[in-house]
mmCIF file with all atom_site columns, C-alpha atoms in Angstrom:
data_model
loop_
_atom_site.group_PDB
_atom_site.id
_atom_site.type_symbol
_atom_site.label_atom_id
_atom_site.label_alt_id
_atom_site.label_comp_id
_atom_site.label_asym_id
_atom_site.label_entity_id
_atom_site.label_seq_id
_atom_site.pdbx_PDB_ins_code
_atom_site.Cartn_x
_atom_site.Cartn_y
_atom_site.Cartn_z
_atom_site.occupancy
_atom_site.B_iso_or_equiv
_atom_site.pdbx_formal_charge
_atom_site.auth_seq_id
_atom_site.auth_comp_id
_atom_site.auth_asym_id
_atom_site.auth_atom_id
_atom_site.pdbx_PDB_model_num
ATOM 1   C CA . GLU K 1 1   ? 40.086 28.587 16.918  1.00 0.00 ? 1   GLU K CA 1
ATOM 2   C CA . VAL K 1 2   ? 38.542 31.186 14.627  1.00 0.00 ? 2   VAL K CA 1
ATOM 3   C CA . GLN K 1 3   ? 34.757 31.116 14.647  1.00 0.00 ? 3   GLN K CA 1
ATOM 4   C CA . LEU K 1 4   ? 32.437 33.226 12.515  1.00 0.00 ? 4   LEU K CA 1
ATOM 5   C CA . LEU K 1 5   ? 28.707 32.959 13.104  1.00 0.00 ? 5   LEU K CA 1
ATOM 6   C CA . GLU K 1 6   ? 26.353 34.696 10.708  1.00 0.00 ? 6   GLU K CA 1
ATOM 7   C CA . SER K 1 7   ? 22.731 35.521 11.462  1.00 0.00 ? 7   SER K CA 1
ATOM 8   C CA . GLY K 1 8   ? 19.900 37.652 10.165  1.00 0.00 ? 8   GLY K CA 1
ATOM 9   C CA . GLY K 1 9   ? 19.051 35.843 6.943   1.00 0.00 ? 9   GLY K CA 1
ATOM 10  C CA . ASP K 1 10  ? 15.356 35.715 6.145   1.00 0.00 ? 10  ASP K CA 1
ATOM 11  C CA . LEU K 1 11  ? 12.670 35.776 3.474   1.00 0.00 ? 11  LEU K CA 1
ATOM 12  C CA . VAL K 1 12  ? 12.119 39.385 2.383   1.00 0.00 ? 12  VAL K CA 1
ATOM 13  C CA . GLN K 1 13  ? 9.967  40.975 -0.297  1.00 0.00 ? 13  GLN K CA 1
ATOM 14  C CA . PRO K 1 14  ? 11.500 42.716 -3.311  1.00 0.00 ? 14  PRO K CA 1
ATOM 15  C CA . GLY K 1 15  ? 12.402 46.263 -2.395  1.00 0.00 ? 15  GLY K CA 1
ATOM 16  C CA . GLY K 1 16  ? 12.803 45.333 1.246   1.00 0.00 ? 16  GLY K CA 1
ATOM 17  C CA . SER K 1 17  ? 15.713 45.637 3.651   1.00 0.00 ? 17  SER K CA 1
ATOM 18  C CA . LEU K 1 18  ? 17.636 43.290 5.902   1.00 0.00 ? 18  LEU K CA 1
ATOM 19  C CA . ARG K 1 19  ? 20.625 43.443 8.206   1.00 0.00 ? 19  ARG K CA 1
ATOM 20  C CA . LEU K 1 20  ? 23.045 40.565 8.520   1.00 0.00 ? 20  LEU K CA 1
ATOM 21  C CA . SER K 1 21  ? 25.398 40.076 11.449  1.00 0.00 ? 21  SER K CA 1
ATOM 22  C CA . CYS K 1 22  ? 28.550 38.031 11.901  1.00 0.00 ? 22  CYS K CA 1
ATOM 23  C CA . ALA K 1 23  ? 29.842 37.360 15.399  1.00 0.00 ? 23  ALA K CA 1
ATOM 24  C CA . ALA K 1 24  ? 33.563 36.642 15.478  1.00 0.00 ? 24  ALA K CA 1
ATOM 25  C CA . SER K 1 25  ? 35.706 34.909 18.073  1.00 0.00 ? 25  SER K CA 1
ATOM 26  C CA . GLY K 1 26  ? 39.077 33.232 18.396  1.00 0.00 ? 26  GLY K CA 1
ATOM 27  C CA . PHE K 1 27  ? 41.163 36.121 17.039  1.00 0.00 ? 27  PHE K CA 1
ATOM 28  C CA . THR K 1 28  ? 41.746 39.827 17.614  1.00 0.00 ? 28  THR K CA 1
ATOM 29  C CA . PHE K 1 29  ? 38.854 41.080 15.509  1.00 0.00 ? 29  PHE K CA 1
ATOM 30  C CA . SER K 1 30  ? 39.990 44.683 15.149  1.00 0.00 ? 30  SER K CA 1
ATOM 31  C CA . ASN K 1 31  ? 43.309 43.590 13.610  1.00 0.00 ? 31  ASN K CA 1
ATOM 32  C CA . TYR K 1 32  ? 41.705 42.094 10.514  1.00 0.00 ? 32  TYR K CA 1
ATOM 33  C CA . ALA K 1 33  ? 39.761 43.273 7.532   1.00 0.00 ? 33  ALA K CA 1
ATOM 34  C CA . MET K 1 34  ? 36.535 41.356 7.031   1.00 0.00 ? 34  MET K CA 1
ATOM 35  C CA . ALA K 1 35  ? 34.337 40.603 4.063   1.00 0.00 ? 35  ALA K CA 1
ATOM 36  C CA . TRP K 1 36  ? 30.979 39.354 2.891   1.00 0.00 ? 36  TRP K CA 1
ATOM 37  C CA . VAL K 1 37  ? 30.899 36.814 0.054   1.00 0.00 ? 37  VAL K CA 1
ATOM 38  C CA . ARG K 1 38  ? 27.659 35.451 -1.341  1.00 0.00 ? 38  ARG K CA 1
ATOM 39  C CA . GLN K 1 39  ? 26.593 32.383 -3.262  1.00 0.00 ? 39  GLN K CA 1
ATOM 40  C CA . ALA K 1 40  ? 23.323 32.222 -5.158  1.00 0.00 ? 40  ALA K CA 1
ATOM 41  C CA . PRO K 1 41  ? 21.604 28.811 -5.095  1.00 0.00 ? 41  PRO K CA 1
ATOM 42  C CA . GLY K 1 42  ? 23.588 26.371 -7.232  1.00 0.00 ? 42  GLY K CA 1
ATOM 43  C CA . LYS K 1 43  ? 26.000 29.101 -8.324  1.00 0.00 ? 43  LYS K CA 1
ATOM 44  C CA . GLY K 1 44  ? 29.540 30.222 -7.631  1.00 0.00 ? 44  GLY K CA 1
ATOM 45  C CA . LEU K 1 45  ? 31.073 32.632 -5.152  1.00 0.00 ? 45  LEU K CA 1
ATOM 46  C CA . GLU K 1 46  ? 30.772 36.406 -5.479  1.00 0.00 ? 46  GLU K CA 1
ATOM 47  C CA . TRP K 1 47  ? 32.681 38.900 -3.347  1.00 0.00 ? 47  TRP K CA 1
ATOM 48  C CA . VAL K 1 48  ? 30.214 41.494 -2.050  1.00 0.00 ? 48  VAL K CA 1
ATOM 49  C CA . SER K 1 49  ? 31.997 43.877 0.295   1.00 0.00 ? 49  SER K CA 1
ATOM 50  C CA . SER K 1 50  ? 35.056 44.328 2.486   1.00 0.00 ? 50  SER K CA 1
ATOM 51  C CA . ILE K 1 51  ? 35.960 46.607 5.349   1.00 0.00 ? 51  ILE K CA 1
ATOM 52  C CA . SER K 1 52  ? 39.263 47.427 7.003   1.00 0.00 ? 52  SER K CA 1
ATOM 53  C CA . GLY K 1 53  ? 40.042 46.503 10.577  1.00 0.00 ? 53  GLY K CA 1
ATOM 54  C CA . SER K 1 54  ? 39.391 50.037 11.775  1.00 0.00 ? 54  SER K CA 1
ATOM 55  C CA . GLY K 1 55  ? 36.146 50.208 9.831   1.00 0.00 ? 55  GLY K CA 1
ATOM 56  C CA . THR K 1 56  ? 37.127 53.350 7.964   1.00 0.00 ? 56  THR K CA 1
ATOM 57  C CA . ASN K 1 57  ? 37.571 51.843 4.498   1.00 0.00 ? 57  ASN K CA 1
ATOM 58  C CA . PRO K 1 58  ? 34.592 49.999 3.029   1.00 0.00 ? 58  PRO K CA 1
ATOM 59  C CA . TYR K 1 59  ? 34.565 48.620 -0.511  1.00 0.00 ? 59  TYR K CA 1
ATOM 60  C CA . TYR K 1 60  ? 31.714 47.179 -2.544  1.00 0.00 ? 60  TYR K CA 1
ATOM 61  C CA . ALA K 1 61  ? 31.094 45.125 -5.652  1.00 0.00 ? 61  ALA K CA 1
ATOM 62  C CA . ASP K 1 62  ? 29.380 47.128 -8.388  1.00 0.00 ? 62  ASP K CA 1
ATOM 63  C CA . SER K 1 63  ? 26.337 44.863 -8.070  1.00 0.00 ? 63  SER K CA 1
ATOM 64  C CA . VAL K 1 64  ? 25.578 46.129 -4.555  1.00 0.00 ? 64  VAL K CA 1
ATOM 65  C CA . LYS K 1 65  ? 27.127 49.600 -4.490  1.00 0.00 ? 65  LYS K CA 1
ATOM 66  C CA . GLY K 1 66  ? 24.672 52.174 -3.225  1.00 0.00 ? 66  GLY K CA 1
ATOM 67  C CA . ARG K 1 67  ? 22.333 49.538 -1.783  1.00 0.00 ? 67  ARG K CA 1
ATOM 68  C CA . PHE K 1 68  ? 24.484 47.667 0.746   1.00 0.00 ? 68  PHE K CA 1
ATOM 69  C CA . THR K 1 69  ? 26.466 49.082 3.662   1.00 0.00 ? 69  THR K CA 1
ATOM 70  C CA . ILE K 1 70  ? 29.152 47.143 5.479   1.00 0.00 ? 70  ILE K CA 1
ATOM 71  C CA . SER K 1 71  ? 30.111 48.110 9.012   1.00 0.00 ? 71  SER K CA 1
ATOM 72  C CA . ARG K 1 72  ? 31.671 46.654 12.101  1.00 0.00 ? 72  ARG K CA 1
ATOM 73  C CA . ASP K 1 73  ? 31.622 47.054 15.867  1.00 0.00 ? 73  ASP K CA 1
ATOM 74  C CA . ASN K 1 74  ? 35.065 46.095 17.137  1.00 0.00 ? 74  ASN K CA 1
ATOM 75  C CA . SER K 1 75  ? 33.928 46.341 20.761  1.00 0.00 ? 75  SER K CA 1
ATOM 76  C CA . ARG K 1 76  ? 31.426 43.576 20.047  1.00 0.00 ? 76  ARG K CA 1
ATOM 77  C CA . ALA K 1 77  ? 33.633 41.706 17.503  1.00 0.00 ? 77  ALA K CA 1
ATOM 78  C CA . THR K 1 78  ? 30.736 41.829 15.083  1.00 0.00 ? 78  THR K CA 1
ATOM 79  C CA . LEU K 1 79  ? 30.503 42.512 11.359  1.00 0.00 ? 79  LEU K CA 1
ATOM 80  C CA . TYR K 1 80  ? 27.332 43.785 9.726   1.00 0.00 ? 80  TYR K CA 1
ATOM 81  C CA . LEU K 1 81  ? 25.821 44.070 6.282   1.00 0.00 ? 81  LEU K CA 1
ATOM 82  C CA . GLN K 1 82  ? 22.856 46.388 5.872   1.00 0.00 ? 82  GLN K CA 1
ATOM 83  C CA . MET K 1 83  ? 21.011 45.590 2.674   1.00 0.00 ? 83  MET K CA 1
ATOM 84  C CA . LYS K 1 84  ? 18.259 47.678 1.061   1.00 0.00 ? 84  LYS K CA 1
ATOM 85  C CA . SER K 1 85  ? 16.336 47.777 -2.220  1.00 0.00 ? 85  SER K CA 1
ATOM 86  C CA . LEU K 1 86  ? 16.682 44.015 -2.417  1.00 0.00 ? 86  LEU K CA 1
ATOM 87  C CA . THR K 1 87  ? 15.906 42.178 -5.632  1.00 0.00 ? 87  THR K CA 1
ATOM 88  C CA . ALA K 1 88  ? 15.600 38.512 -6.566  1.00 0.00 ? 88  ALA K CA 1
ATOM 89  C CA . GLU K 1 89  ? 19.216 38.676 -7.775  1.00 0.00 ? 89  GLU K CA 1
ATOM 90  C CA . ASP K 1 90  ? 20.299 39.200 -4.161  1.00 0.00 ? 90  ASP K CA 1
ATOM 91  C CA . THR K 1 91  ? 18.931 35.797 -3.158  1.00 0.00 ? 91  THR K CA 1
ATOM 92  C CA . ALA K 1 92  ? 21.939 33.882 -1.863  1.00 0.00 ? 92  ALA K CA 1
ATOM 93  C CA . LYS K 1 93  ? 23.731 32.440 1.093   1.00 0.00 ? 93  LYS K CA 1
ATOM 94  C CA . TYR K 1 94  ? 25.862 35.197 2.578   1.00 0.00 ? 94  TYR K CA 1
ATOM 95  C CA . TYR K 1 95  ? 29.187 34.203 4.095   1.00 0.00 ? 95  TYR K CA 1
ATOM 96  C CA . CYS K 1 96  ? 31.260 36.246 6.495   1.00 0.00 ? 96  CYS K CA 1
ATOM 97  C CA . ALA K 1 97  ? 34.985 35.810 5.852   1.00 0.00 ? 97  ALA K CA 1
ATOM 98  C CA . LYS K 1 98  ? 38.179 36.860 7.599   1.00 0.00 ? 98  LYS K CA 1
ATOM 99  C CA . ASP K 1 99  ? 40.738 38.539 5.381   1.00 0.00 ? 99  ASP K CA 1
ATOM 100 C CA . VAL K 1 100 ? 44.331 37.399 5.794   1.00 0.00 ? 100 VAL K CA 1
ATOM 101 C CA . SER K 1 101 ? 45.865 40.839 5.614   1.00 0.00 ? 101 SER K CA 1
ATOM 102 C CA . TRP K 1 102 ? 43.614 43.310 3.757   1.00 0.00 ? 102 TRP K CA 1
ATOM 103 C CA . THR K 1 103 ? 44.385 41.361 0.611   1.00 0.00 ? 103 THR K CA 1
ATOM 104 C CA . TYR K 1 104 ? 40.980 39.910 -0.332  1.00 0.00 ? 104 TYR K CA 1
ATOM 105 C CA . LEU K 1 105 ? 42.402 36.483 0.556   1.00 0.00 ? 105 LEU K CA 1
ATOM 106 C CA . PHE K 1 106 ? 40.017 34.773 2.947   1.00 0.00 ? 106 PHE K CA 1
ATOM 107 C CA . ASP K 1 107 ? 41.371 32.201 5.390   1.00 0.00 ? 107 ASP K CA 1
ATOM 108 C CA . SER K 1 108 ? 38.309 31.622 7.570   1.00 0.00 ? 108 SER K CA 1
ATOM 109 C CA . TRP K 1 109 ? 34.637 31.482 6.655   1.00 0.00 ? 109 TRP K CA 1
ATOM 110 C CA . GLY K 1 110 ? 31.391 31.229 8.564   1.00 0.00 ? 110 GLY K CA 1
ATOM 111 C CA . GLN K 1 111 ? 28.678 28.750 7.672   1.00 0.00 ? 111 GLN K CA 1
ATOM 112 C CA . GLY K 1 112 ? 26.555 31.385 6.002   1.00 0.00 ? 112 GLY K CA 1
ATOM 113 C CA . THR K 1 113 ? 23.062 32.811 6.372   1.00 0.00 ? 113 THR K CA 1
ATOM 114 C CA . LEU K 1 114 ? 20.392 32.513 3.689   1.00 0.00 ? 114 LEU K CA 1
ATOM 115 C CA . VAL K 1 115 ? 18.686 35.553 2.227   1.00 0.00 ? 115 VAL K CA 1
ATOM 116 C CA . THR K 1 116 ? 15.682 34.897 0.011   1.00 0.00 ? 116 THR K CA 1
ATOM 117 C CA . VAL K 1 117 ? 14.083 37.786 -1.863  1.00 0.00 ? 117 VAL K CA 1
ATOM 118 C CA . SER K 1 118 ? 10.642 36.812 -3.090  1.00 0.00 ? 118 SER K CA 1
ATOM 119 C CA . SER K 1 119 ? 7.053  38.001 -3.017  1.00 0.00 ? 119 SER K CA 1
ATOM 120 C CA . ASP U 2 1   ? 37.484 43.941 -13.984 1.00 0.00 ? 1   ASP U CA 1
ATOM 121 C CA . ILE U 2 2   ? 39.581 40.779 -13.960 1.00 0.00 ? 2   ILE U CA 1
ATOM 122 C CA . GLN U 2 3   ? 37.646 37.710 -15.112 1.00 0.00 ? 3   GLN U CA 1
ATOM 123 C CA . MET U 2 4   ? 38.563 34.193 -14.013 1.00 0.00 ? 4   MET U CA 1
ATOM 124 C CA . THR U 2 5   ? 37.736 31.155 -16.129 1.00 0.00 ? 5   THR U CA 1
ATOM 125 C CA . GLN U 2 6   ? 38.082 27.597 -14.892 1.00 0.00 ? 6   GLN U CA 1
ATOM 126 C CA . SER U 2 7   ? 38.171 24.382 -16.894 1.00 0.00 ? 7   SER U CA 1
ATOM 127 C CA . PRO U 2 8   ? 36.749 21.871 -16.945 1.00 0.00 ? 8   PRO U CA 1
ATOM 128 C CA . SER U 2 9   ? 33.428 22.614 -15.245 1.00 0.00 ? 9   SER U CA 1
ATOM 129 C CA . ILE U 2 10  ? 33.134 19.018 -14.099 1.00 0.00 ? 10  ILE U CA 1
ATOM 130 C CA . VAL U 2 11  ? 35.819 16.354 -13.776 1.00 0.00 ? 11  VAL U CA 1
ATOM 131 C CA . SER U 2 12  ? 35.133 12.721 -12.954 1.00 0.00 ? 12  SER U CA 1
ATOM 132 C CA . ALA U 2 13  ? 38.009 10.523 -11.844 1.00 0.00 ? 13  ALA U CA 1
ATOM 133 C CA . SER U 2 14  ? 38.689 7.323  -9.961  1.00 0.00 ? 14  SER U CA 1
ATOM 134 C CA . VAL U 2 15  ? 40.203 7.115  -6.505  1.00 0.00 ? 15  VAL U CA 1
ATOM 135 C CA . GLY U 2 16  ? 43.976 7.311  -6.849  1.00 0.00 ? 16  GLY U CA 1
ATOM 136 C CA . GLU U 2 17  ? 43.908 9.154  -10.147 1.00 0.00 ? 17  GLU U CA 1
ATOM 137 C CA . ARG U 2 18  ? 45.624 12.477 -10.770 1.00 0.00 ? 18  ARG U CA 1
ATOM 138 C CA . VAL U 2 19  ? 43.264 15.425 -11.277 1.00 0.00 ? 19  VAL U CA 1
ATOM 139 C CA . THR U 2 20  ? 44.211 18.779 -12.796 1.00 0.00 ? 20  THR U CA 1
ATOM 140 C CA . ILE U 2 21  ? 42.072 21.904 -12.863 1.00 0.00 ? 21  ILE U CA 1
ATOM 141 C CA . THR U 2 22  ? 43.010 24.996 -14.866 1.00 0.00 ? 22  THR U CA 1
ATOM 142 C CA . CYS U 2 23  ? 42.243 28.614 -14.077 1.00 0.00 ? 23  CYS U CA 1
ATOM 143 C CA . ARG U 2 24  ? 42.870 31.468 -16.501 1.00 0.00 ? 24  ARG U CA 1
ATOM 144 C CA . ALA U 2 25  ? 42.805 35.175 -15.707 1.00 0.00 ? 25  ALA U CA 1
ATOM 145 C CA . SER U 2 26  ? 41.755 37.828 -18.219 1.00 0.00 ? 26  SER U CA 1
ATOM 146 C CA . GLN U 2 27  ? 44.906 39.782 -17.333 1.00 0.00 ? 27  GLN U CA 1
ATOM 147 C CA . SER U 2 28  ? 48.001 39.122 -15.288 1.00 0.00 ? 28  SER U CA 1
ATOM 148 C CA . VAL U 2 29  ? 47.436 38.635 -11.565 1.00 0.00 ? 29  VAL U CA 1
ATOM 149 C CA . SER U 2 30  ? 51.098 37.830 -10.903 1.00 0.00 ? 30  SER U CA 1
ATOM 150 C CA . SER U 2 31  ? 50.952 35.102 -8.229  1.00 0.00 ? 31  SER U CA 1
ATOM 151 C CA . TRP U 2 32  ? 47.960 36.535 -6.390  1.00 0.00 ? 32  TRP U CA 1
ATOM 152 C CA . LEU U 2 33  ? 45.892 33.435 -6.939  1.00 0.00 ? 33  LEU U CA 1
ATOM 153 C CA . ALA U 2 34  ? 44.124 31.232 -4.400  1.00 0.00 ? 34  ALA U CA 1
ATOM 154 C CA . TRP U 2 35  ? 42.254 27.954 -4.544  1.00 0.00 ? 35  TRP U CA 1
ATOM 155 C CA . TYR U 2 36  ? 39.301 27.092 -2.315  1.00 0.00 ? 36  TYR U CA 1
ATOM 156 C CA . GLN U 2 37  ? 37.520 23.797 -1.732  1.00 0.00 ? 37  GLN U CA 1
ATOM 157 C CA . GLN U 2 38  ? 33.801 23.723 -1.026  1.00 0.00 ? 38  GLN U CA 1
ATOM 158 C CA . LYS U 2 39  ? 32.314 20.401 0.004   1.00 0.00 ? 39  LYS U CA 1
ATOM 159 C CA . PRO U 2 40  ? 28.543 19.917 -0.414  1.00 0.00 ? 40  PRO U CA 1
ATOM 160 C CA . GLY U 2 41  ? 26.629 21.894 2.198   1.00 0.00 ? 41  GLY U CA 1
ATOM 161 C CA . GLU U 2 42  ? 29.763 23.442 3.666   1.00 0.00 ? 42  GLU U CA 1
ATOM 162 C CA . ALA U 2 43  ? 31.521 26.793 3.582   1.00 0.00 ? 43  ALA U CA 1
ATOM 163 C CA . PRO U 2 44  ? 34.540 27.279 1.336   1.00 0.00 ? 44  PRO U CA 1
ATOM 164 C CA . ARG U 2 45  ? 37.955 26.383 2.716   1.00 0.00 ? 45  ARG U CA 1
ATOM 165 C CA . LEU U 2 46  ? 41.234 27.976 1.672   1.00 0.00 ? 46  LEU U CA 1
ATOM 166 C CA . LEU U 2 47  ? 43.569 25.379 0.174   1.00 0.00 ? 47  LEU U CA 1
ATOM 167 C CA . ILE U 2 48  ? 46.318 27.286 -1.620  1.00 0.00 ? 48  ILE U CA 1
ATOM 168 C CA . TYR U 2 49  ? 47.420 30.905 -1.650  1.00 0.00 ? 49  TYR U CA 1
ATOM 169 C CA . LYS U 2 50  ? 49.905 32.883 -3.720  1.00 0.00 ? 50  LYS U CA 1
ATOM 170 C CA . ALA U 2 51  ? 49.509 30.290 -6.465  1.00 0.00 ? 51  ALA U CA 1
ATOM 171 C CA . SER U 2 52  ? 51.516 27.510 -4.870  1.00 0.00 ? 52  SER U CA 1
ATOM 172 C CA . ASN U 2 53  ? 51.543 27.845 -1.081  1.00 0.00 ? 53  ASN U CA 1
ATOM 173 C CA . LEU U 2 54  ? 49.652 25.167 0.822   1.00 0.00 ? 54  LEU U CA 1
ATOM 174 C CA . GLU U 2 55  ? 47.468 26.445 3.667   1.00 0.00 ? 55  GLU U CA 1
ATOM 175 C CA . SER U 2 56  ? 48.188 24.866 7.037   1.00 0.00 ? 56  SER U CA 1
ATOM 176 C CA . GLY U 2 57  ? 46.472 21.509 7.485   1.00 0.00 ? 57  GLY U CA 1
ATOM 177 C CA . VAL U 2 58  ? 45.847 20.898 3.783   1.00 0.00 ? 58  VAL U CA 1
ATOM 178 C CA . PRO U 2 59  ? 46.961 17.439 2.593   1.00 0.00 ? 59  PRO U CA 1
ATOM 179 C CA . SER U 2 60  ? 50.124 17.380 0.526   1.00 0.00 ? 60  SER U CA 1
ATOM 180 C CA . ARG U 2 61  ? 48.347 15.678 -2.387  1.00 0.00 ? 61  ARG U CA 1
ATOM 181 C CA . PHE U 2 62  ? 47.079 19.159 -3.274  1.00 0.00 ? 62  PHE U CA 1
ATOM 182 C CA . SER U 2 63  ? 49.435 21.450 -5.155  1.00 0.00 ? 63  SER U CA 1
ATOM 183 C CA . GLY U 2 64  ? 49.207 24.640 -7.155  1.00 0.00 ? 64  GLY U CA 1
ATOM 184 C CA . SER U 2 65  ? 51.317 26.176 -9.863  1.00 0.00 ? 65  SER U CA 1
ATOM 185 C CA . GLY U 2 66  ? 51.378 28.987 -12.379 1.00 0.00 ? 66  GLY U CA 1
ATOM 186 C CA . SER U 2 67  ? 51.768 32.738 -12.585 1.00 0.00 ? 67  SER U CA 1
ATOM 187 C CA . GLY U 2 68  ? 50.535 35.605 -14.679 1.00 0.00 ? 68  GLY U CA 1
ATOM 188 C CA . THR U 2 69  ? 47.342 34.408 -16.347 1.00 0.00 ? 69  THR U CA 1
ATOM 189 C CA . GLU U 2 70  ? 47.436 30.606 -16.182 1.00 0.00 ? 70  GLU U CA 1
ATOM 190 C CA . PHE U 2 71  ? 47.263 28.474 -13.080 1.00 0.00 ? 71  PHE U CA 1
ATOM 191 C CA . THR U 2 72  ? 46.636 24.857 -12.168 1.00 0.00 ? 72  THR U CA 1
ATOM 192 C CA . LEU U 2 73  ? 45.418 22.962 -9.129  1.00 0.00 ? 73  LEU U CA 1
ATOM 193 C CA . THR U 2 74  ? 46.546 19.350 -9.001  1.00 0.00 ? 74  THR U CA 1
ATOM 194 C CA . ILE U 2 75  ? 45.307 16.567 -6.783  1.00 0.00 ? 75  ILE U CA 1
ATOM 195 C CA . SER U 2 76  ? 48.032 13.951 -7.116  1.00 0.00 ? 76  SER U CA 1
ATOM 196 C CA . SER U 2 77  ? 45.988 10.993 -5.911  1.00 0.00 ? 77  SER U CA 1
ATOM 197 C CA . LEU U 2 78  ? 42.250 11.576 -5.674  1.00 0.00 ? 78  LEU U CA 1
ATOM 198 C CA . GLN U 2 79  ? 40.596 10.513 -2.425  1.00 0.00 ? 79  GLN U CA 1
ATOM 199 C CA . PRO U 2 80  ? 36.875 10.072 -1.651  1.00 0.00 ? 80  PRO U CA 1
ATOM 200 C CA . ASP U 2 81  ? 37.104 13.039 0.741   1.00 0.00 ? 81  ASP U CA 1
ATOM 201 C CA . ASP U 2 82  ? 38.059 15.274 -2.192  1.00 0.00 ? 82  ASP U CA 1
ATOM 202 C CA . LEU U 2 83  ? 34.509 15.245 -3.569  1.00 0.00 ? 83  LEU U CA 1
ATOM 203 C CA . ALA U 2 84  ? 33.869 18.983 -3.781  1.00 0.00 ? 84  ALA U CA 1
ATOM 204 C CA . THR U 2 85  ? 33.709 22.053 -5.960  1.00 0.00 ? 85  THR U CA 1
ATOM 205 C CA . TYR U 2 86  ? 36.984 23.924 -6.347  1.00 0.00 ? 86  TYR U CA 1
ATOM 206 C CA . TYR U 2 87  ? 37.202 27.652 -6.985  1.00 0.00 ? 87  TYR U CA 1
ATOM 207 C CA . CYS U 2 88  ? 40.126 29.775 -8.020  1.00 0.00 ? 88  CYS U CA 1
ATOM 208 C CA . GLN U 2 89  ? 40.234 33.401 -6.906  1.00 0.00 ? 89  GLN U CA 1
ATOM 209 C CA . GLN U 2 90  ? 42.440 36.274 -7.956  1.00 0.00 ? 90  GLN U CA 1
ATOM 210 C CA . TYR U 2 91  ? 43.213 38.802 -5.248  1.00 0.00 ? 91  TYR U CA 1
ATOM 211 C CA . GLU U 2 92  ? 45.490 41.097 -7.217  1.00 0.00 ? 92  GLU U CA 1
ATOM 212 C CA . THR U 2 93  ? 42.614 43.559 -7.657  1.00 0.00 ? 93  THR U CA 1
ATOM 213 C CA . TRP U 2 94  ? 39.619 43.082 -5.371  1.00 0.00 ? 94  TRP U CA 1
ATOM 214 C CA . GLY U 2 95  ? 38.695 39.394 -5.285  1.00 0.00 ? 95  GLY U CA 1
ATOM 215 C CA . THR U 2 96  ? 37.174 37.639 -8.280  1.00 0.00 ? 96  THR U CA 1
ATOM 216 C CA . PHE U 2 97  ? 36.298 33.952 -8.236  1.00 0.00 ? 97  PHE U CA 1
ATOM 217 C CA . GLY U 2 98  ? 36.185 31.469 -11.066 1.00 0.00 ? 98  GLY U CA 1
ATOM 218 C CA . GLN U 2 99  ? 32.898 29.716 -11.776 1.00 0.00 ? 99  GLN U CA 1
ATOM 219 C CA . GLY U 2 100 ? 34.017 26.516 -10.049 1.00 0.00 ? 100 GLY U CA 1
ATOM 220 C CA . THR U 2 101 ? 35.016 22.982 -11.018 1.00 0.00 ? 101 THR U CA 1
ATOM 221 C CA . LYS U 2 102 ? 33.065 20.088 -9.593  1.00 0.00 ? 102 LYS U CA 1
ATOM 222 C CA . VAL U 2 103 ? 35.155 17.005 -8.825  1.00 0.00 ? 103 VAL U CA 1
ATOM 223 C CA . GLU U 2 104 ? 33.239 13.744 -8.914  1.00 0.00 ? 104 GLU U CA 1
ATOM 224 C CA . ILE U 2 105 ? 34.414 10.289 -7.942  1.00 0.00 ? 105 ILE U CA 1
ATOM 225 C CA . LYS U 2 106 ? 33.868 7.564  -10.545 1.00 0.00 ? 106 LYS U CA 1
#
């Protein structure tokens, strides 16, 4: 059974930084692209970033480009999202998602971790 | 960027009724269209991919159709467990979601 467990969400001040983690199990992690998708309170889903199975090809939504960095450690089956220069607009629940086949189609999701940007 | 627009935003129906949700893309996405279900307080769940293919384990009362720019999700006989928000997503170019359709039970 695929399991994705996010952690690292917290209350952070505007301009601050945070690193999210997603521990994966139940599948061969290195064989799959992974993604972060976020959901602001009471709002819809927004794709944030994706990374290939090898970790060599990261992609970002325009809203986070230059501020967020996606990475992965295949030896630890863990996905990361380093976030900096955070603003109130980044307040959201951040979901880790498994990509079916580097297609931006997501067949497994974690339960999410909440990031709140506020002074 | 490809924009996805869902209608209606909210649909209220009785148990056993047929429910249809529409999703329109700002340009053709061929059949690269998925539907997700998100129950209150839960993570999204993939229901349908490539416009009409049912994900494993999804009840057969759910079906999808369409291609190009117009797509529909149909629940043939609404059940209490179907209370949720439904999102379409194009994955022809990156992955853009619709704004969601909330399904309520009358």
